[in-house]
């Protein structure tokens, strides 16, 4: 009753606000319709599996990066590995120094899991970053610079959108901002993680004004006739943390745009992207659709694995999955035909917001009801579903036999981890992208906010379902196996041995946040997914412990805390597919490395069908995060009573 009343009060006061001049952020967030460029084509069909094509822009980017940047990056990385003084087989050196006819092709996927996952991704990539001397001394620095692709979803999308749009700063600069920054609409101010995403002040008046400002920032888009949902509200909160333009000193200052108007397509204009210095970034989101086949929902998850997975890259958005295999230009998202072209829809914050939109996963009547009622009253209903991210469907009428949303006016996108595949490996398995080694970084919050391998199992199940479109190496069939064999507390290689030299299954390097480092430190990396702020000291402590986790390897025996051969072993995995293509035999330290790091498929006597631990914990990480947000929306209204 109290909440119902407060919603009415909020509505009245905000309606008055909405007739006043729009905020600068509201204007910058509003899509713009105009005449399409000559020869414009909205949809690109990408071909059938096995014969798929990349966009011309992506192909050109990758080709330029592979010829102008990556060869030197492999040499720099090799020098760091060699400096660890572990003798490498000569094929490892010749593949990395460019004197072999074969070169490796490497991609990185970084998982969801809120701030924990964003920080874990940043921490692992810091350990692989050739700009960090500690990483170089640890023998794994430089690998980040040699990657062709990098994908992120949910918390990993917060990390990746911020990294790409901020012009590929170092990870310390990404997380904490630059020292003495220039406070401006279009410069980078760090994650501002000490300000909570939901309630960024201890002063309730400040918080209320802040939340009302966020809603007012949606006004322009709403009035221009585009679908506005809770994801847009979410997008405007995320923008303060993961998009240019917000600093400690202007956090509440509405004369700034706070990331509104900074587009995902405009990453192409950053200096690092224009010089091919950054791995090609891809953000993953799941489709929710009427008529989806619910018998393909992984137990405890929400979206069937048979739904197409969508990606946003800087040039295109769409899906390589065989049910659709079509793309539309990112810059013109919002467009639905070839005559009227919409721009300014692909806000970076909405891309991250779509990848982390999990408001559909709960019973709206009992939980999200208040927040939705609020939005509905502020933005009177036009039949729009408010608990998903809405993107006008560029694929209307495409593939009606196989594409679930072919007859839908809007695409309903939700958190990229909702099908259980919490690591965005899917776009890296596209054969046209030709990756032979994938680093899967997993900071899922499965048990005690540590990962237990569920994400890889879900991917394995989906690849089986979509066979033969993709190839994926065998992984265990139950989290119990991951846990019993410690596969998530040490780096593990999957798919070490291919069926034949023509087998294009990639080798998977799995590096999880599965427990504390081997050196006996108390764990600090398993913060809850619903922890929506982190002090600088906590964040730094996490980054430092993640550095240990990423550099420790898998010690040969329990009397050691780090493996001095880990840098060499990682290099062995990186080059192994290229070695096979070159017709070389695995040898030297690489043989003992593979014996130690590869998953053999053995279950070590553990019964794979017995997976009982934590069965009762049905995605508590999702639920926890969600209730915080519900609290935020409800709190906004309740606070409104006191203030107005
Ligand atoms: C590359 O490595 C191979 C094997 O160690 C070595 O024989 C060759 O001289 C190296 N080439 C260059 C250009 O460093
Ligand atoms: C964000 O700010 C950084 C400088 O802090 C700049 O280099 C980059 O180009 C900006 N990004 C975009 C998309 O404008
Ligand atoms: C930020 O952008 C807004 C809208 O364009 C503009 O009014 C304001 O002056 C800008 N602020 C700065 C510091 O550039
Ligand atoms: C739904 O999926 C199940 C399991 O994959 C399959 O057996 C069934 O035929 C599918 N139903 C439809 C209508 O496609
Ligand atoms: C194209 O889409 C716009 C909406 O963006 C609509 O107003 C217009 O009527 C459409 N044109 C055609 C030819 O369908
Ligand atoms: C959702 O919650 C409402 C109110 O608690 C309840 O009446 C309804 O049965 C629930 N719906 C589902 C599908 O669980
Ligand atoms: C982190 O892990 C430790 C050890 O498993 C556990 O005791 C602690 O409760 C976990 N912390 C959180 C916030 O889940
Ligand atoms: C897993 O790790 C635990 C604790 O370090 C150890 O006791 C156990 O032997 C390990 N199991 C395997 C299969 O390596
Ligand atoms: C390198 O990484 C370490 C470990 O997290 C960190 O303390 C240090 O600040 C980093 N250096 C730079 C230049 O980013
Ligand atoms: C552990 O392994 C290291 C390196 O192989 C070796 O030097 C040491 O003797 C081993 N310790 C035990 C107790 O086996
Ligand atoms: C594994 O568990 C299944 C189901 O509980 C049981 O039927 C089977 O006998 C078990 N196998 C072993 C080797 O314990
Ligand atoms: C693994 O995590 C999932 C949640 O993602 C949970 O449902 C399952 O019980 C866990 N299994 C084990 C063995 O920890």
GROMACS .gro file of C-alpha atoms in nm, residues 150-329:
model
  180
  150UNK     CA    1   3.832  -1.045  -2.708
  151UNK     CA    2   3.472  -1.114  -2.602
  152UNK     CA    3   3.281  -1.017  -2.288
  153UNK     CA    4   2.936  -1.064  -2.140
  154UNK     CA    5   2.752  -0.915  -1.843
  155UNK     CA    6   3.016  -0.817  -1.582
  156UNK     CA    7   3.272  -0.900  -1.850
  157UNK     CA    8   3.089  -0.660  -2.083
  158UNK     CA    9   3.131  -0.382  -1.826
  159UNK     CA   10   3.503  -0.448  -1.837
  160UNK     CA   11   3.524  -0.479  -2.215
  161UNK     CA   12   3.301  -0.189  -2.320
  162UNK     CA   13   3.489   0.040  -2.082
  163UNK     CA   14   3.827  -0.085  -2.203
  164UNK     CA   15   3.747  -0.042  -2.573
  165UNK     CA   16   3.571   0.294  -2.554
  166UNK     CA   17   3.838   0.441  -2.320
  167UNK     CA   18   4.102   0.380  -2.590
  168UNK     CA   19   4.263   0.068  -2.436
  169UNK     CA   20   4.426   0.218  -2.126
  170UNK     CA   21   4.629  -0.004  -1.890
  171UNK     CA   22   4.416  -0.200  -1.645
  172UNK     CA   23   4.516   0.019  -1.350
  173UNK     CA   24   4.412   0.326  -1.552
  174UNK     CA   25   4.094   0.155  -1.661
  175UNK     CA   26   3.983   0.067  -1.310
  176UNK     CA   27   4.105   0.374  -1.122
  177UNK     CA   28   4.119   0.640  -1.395
  178UNK     CA   29   4.419   0.854  -1.488
  179UNK     CA   30   4.607   1.057  -1.227
  180UNK     CA   31   4.500   1.425  -1.248
  181UNK     CA   32   4.238   1.360  -1.516
  182UNK     CA   33   4.088   1.626  -1.741
  183UNK     CA   34   3.724   1.634  -1.632
  184UNK     CA   35   3.530   1.641  -1.959
  185UNK     CA   36   3.234   1.475  -2.129
  186UNK     CA   37   3.465   1.273  -2.347
  187UNK     CA   38   3.754   1.160  -2.135
  188UNK     CA   39   3.799   0.860  -1.915
  189UNK     CA   40   3.734   0.884  -1.540
  190UNK     CA   41   3.777   0.523  -1.421
  191UNK     CA   42   3.511   0.284  -1.294
  192UNK     CA   43   3.420   0.504  -0.996
  193UNK     CA   44   3.362   0.174  -0.817
  194UNK     CA   45   3.357   0.342  -0.476
  195UNK     CA   46   3.021   0.491  -0.585
  196UNK     CA   47   2.765   0.215  -0.566
  197UNK     CA   48   2.578   0.142  -0.890
  198UNK     CA   49   2.246   0.147  -0.702
  199UNK     CA   50   2.285   0.410  -0.429
  200UNK     CA   51   2.595   0.621  -0.492
  201UNK     CA   52   2.569   0.836  -0.182
  202UNK     CA   53   2.498   0.789   0.187
  203UNK     CA   54   2.268   1.090   0.167
  204UNK     CA   55   1.917   0.971   0.071
  205UNK     CA   56   1.827   1.308  -0.077
  206UNK     CA   57   2.124   1.290  -0.311
  207UNK     CA   58   2.038   0.932  -0.406
  208UNK     CA   59   1.678   1.020  -0.482
  209UNK     CA   60   1.770   1.316  -0.696
  210UNK     CA   61   2.022   1.098  -0.874
  211UNK     CA   62   1.770   0.824  -0.951
  212UNK     CA   63   1.512   1.076  -1.071
  213UNK     CA   64   1.776   1.228  -1.298
  214UNK     CA   65   1.840   0.884  -1.447
  215UNK     CA   66   1.474   0.842  -1.533
  216UNK     CA   67   1.456   1.193  -1.678
  217UNK     CA   68   1.748   1.105  -1.902
  218UNK     CA   69   1.519   0.857  -2.081
  219UNK     CA   70   1.269   1.123  -2.175
  220UNK     CA   71   1.413   1.222  -2.512
  221UNK     CA   72   1.430   0.864  -2.636
  222UNK     CA   73   1.079   0.798  -2.512
  223UNK     CA   74   0.930   1.109  -2.671
  224UNK     CA   75   1.098   1.031  -3.002
  225UNK     CA   76   0.893   0.710  -3.007
  226UNK     CA   77   1.155   0.445  -2.935
  227UNK     CA   78   1.096   0.161  -2.690
  228UNK     CA   79   1.229   0.254  -2.345
  229UNK     CA   80   1.264  -0.019  -2.085
  230UNK     CA   81   1.424  -0.085  -1.750
  231UNK     CA   82   1.740  -0.165  -1.948
  232UNK     CA   83   1.766   0.203  -2.047
  233UNK     CA   84   1.746   0.306  -1.683
  234UNK     CA   85   2.012   0.043  -1.607
  235UNK     CA   86   2.218   0.172  -1.900
  236UNK     CA   87   2.225   0.524  -1.757
  237UNK     CA   88   2.352   0.395  -1.420
  238UNK     CA   89   2.620   0.182  -1.588
  239UNK     CA   90   2.729   0.479  -1.801
  240UNK     CA   91   2.860   0.654  -1.487
  241UNK     CA   92   3.099   0.365  -1.433
  242UNK     CA   93   3.192   0.216  -1.767
  243UNK     CA   94   3.168   0.496  -2.022
  244UNK     CA   95   3.372   0.818  -2.064
  245UNK     CA   96   3.263   1.135  -1.891
  246UNK     CA   97   3.217   1.062  -1.519
  247UNK     CA   98   3.469   1.141  -1.247
  248UNK     CA   99   3.458   1.161  -0.873
  249UNK     CA  100   3.434   1.540  -0.904
  250UNK     CA  101   3.132   1.549  -1.142
  251UNK     CA  102   2.947   1.232  -1.044
  252UNK     CA  103   2.623   1.416  -0.957
  253UNK     CA  104   2.665   1.713  -1.192
  254UNK     CA  105   2.385   1.708  -1.450
  255UNK     CA  106   2.556   1.965  -1.673
  256UNK     CA  107   2.766   1.674  -1.801
  257UNK     CA  108   2.642   1.406  -2.040
  258UNK     CA  109   2.782   1.112  -1.837
  259UNK     CA  110   2.850   0.889  -2.133
  260UNK     CA  111   2.527   0.961  -2.319
  261UNK     CA  112   2.604   0.994  -2.690
  262UNK     CA  113   2.917   0.775  -2.669
  263UNK     CA  114   2.839   0.503  -2.918
  264UNK     CA  115   2.968   0.149  -2.947
  265UNK     CA  116   3.027   0.211  -3.318
  266UNK     CA  117   3.242   0.514  -3.230
  267UNK     CA  118   3.502   0.282  -3.073
  268UNK     CA  119   3.619   0.257  -3.435
  269UNK     CA  120   3.737   0.619  -3.409
  270UNK     CA  121   3.950   0.572  -3.098
  271UNK     CA  122   4.322   0.590  -3.160
  272UNK     CA  123   4.392   0.236  -3.035
  273UNK     CA  124   4.129   0.084  -3.262
  274UNK     CA  125   4.229   0.295  -3.563
  275UNK     CA  126   4.588   0.168  -3.523
  276UNK     CA  127   4.471  -0.195  -3.475
  277UNK     CA  128   4.627  -0.199  -3.126
  278UNK     CA  129   4.331  -0.356  -2.947
  279UNK     CA  130   4.199  -0.711  -2.993
  280UNK     CA  131   3.868  -0.691  -3.185
  281UNK     CA  132   3.603  -0.649  -2.910
  282UNK     CA  133   3.271  -0.839  -2.908
  283UNK     CA  134   2.988  -0.810  -2.654
  284UNK     CA  135   2.743  -1.099  -2.612
  285UNK     CA  136   2.372  -1.090  -2.526
  286UNK     CA  137   2.097  -1.353  -2.526
  287UNK     CA  138   1.767  -1.337  -2.716
  288UNK     CA  139   1.439  -1.391  -2.537
  289UNK     CA  140   1.160  -1.481  -2.781
  290UNK     CA  141   0.801  -1.599  -2.790
  291UNK     CA  142   0.770  -1.965  -2.880
  292UNK     CA  143   1.119  -2.053  -2.762
  293UNK     CA  144   1.176  -2.421  -2.688
  294UNK     CA  145   1.177  -2.435  -2.309
  295UNK     CA  146   1.285  -2.797  -2.306
  296UNK     CA  147   1.632  -2.668  -2.396
  297UNK     CA  148   1.672  -2.459  -2.082
  298UNK     CA  149   1.967  -2.580  -1.873
  299UNK     CA  150   1.848  -2.663  -1.523
  300UNK     CA  151   1.849  -2.349  -1.310
  301UNK     CA  152   1.881  -2.114  -1.610
  302UNK     CA  153   1.634  -1.904  -1.809
  303UNK     CA  154   1.703  -1.892  -2.182
  304UNK     CA  155   1.699  -2.208  -2.398
  305UNK     CA  156   2.034  -2.296  -2.551
  306UNK     CA  157   1.845  -2.333  -2.880
  307UNK     CA  158   1.783  -1.954  -2.897
  308UNK     CA  159   2.034  -1.763  -3.110
  309UNK     CA  160   2.310  -1.582  -2.922
  310UNK     CA  161   2.359  -1.222  -3.035
  311UNK     CA  162   2.682  -1.027  -3.054
  312UNK     CA  163   2.755  -0.657  -3.076
  313UNK     CA  164   3.082  -0.584  -3.244
  314UNK     CA  165   3.192  -0.234  -3.334
  315UNK     CA  166   3.074  -0.278  -3.695
  316UNK     CA  167   2.780  -0.517  -3.676
  317UNK     CA  168   2.518  -0.668  -3.450
  318UNK     CA  169   2.352  -1.002  -3.513
  319UNK     CA  170   2.416  -1.373  -3.479
  320UNK     CA  171   2.632  -1.631  -3.653
  321UNK     CA  172   2.412  -1.909  -3.516
  322UNK     CA  173   2.261  -2.114  -3.801
  323UNK     CA  174   1.902  -2.015  -3.709
  324UNK     CA  175   1.974  -1.658  -3.820
  325UNK     CA  176   2.328  -1.600  -3.954
  326UNK     CA  177   2.257  -1.235  -4.033
  327UNK     CA  178   2.387  -0.895  -3.924
  328UNK     CA  179   2.293  -0.527  -3.926
  329UNK     CA  180   2.534  -0.231  -3.898
   0.00000   0.00000   0.00000
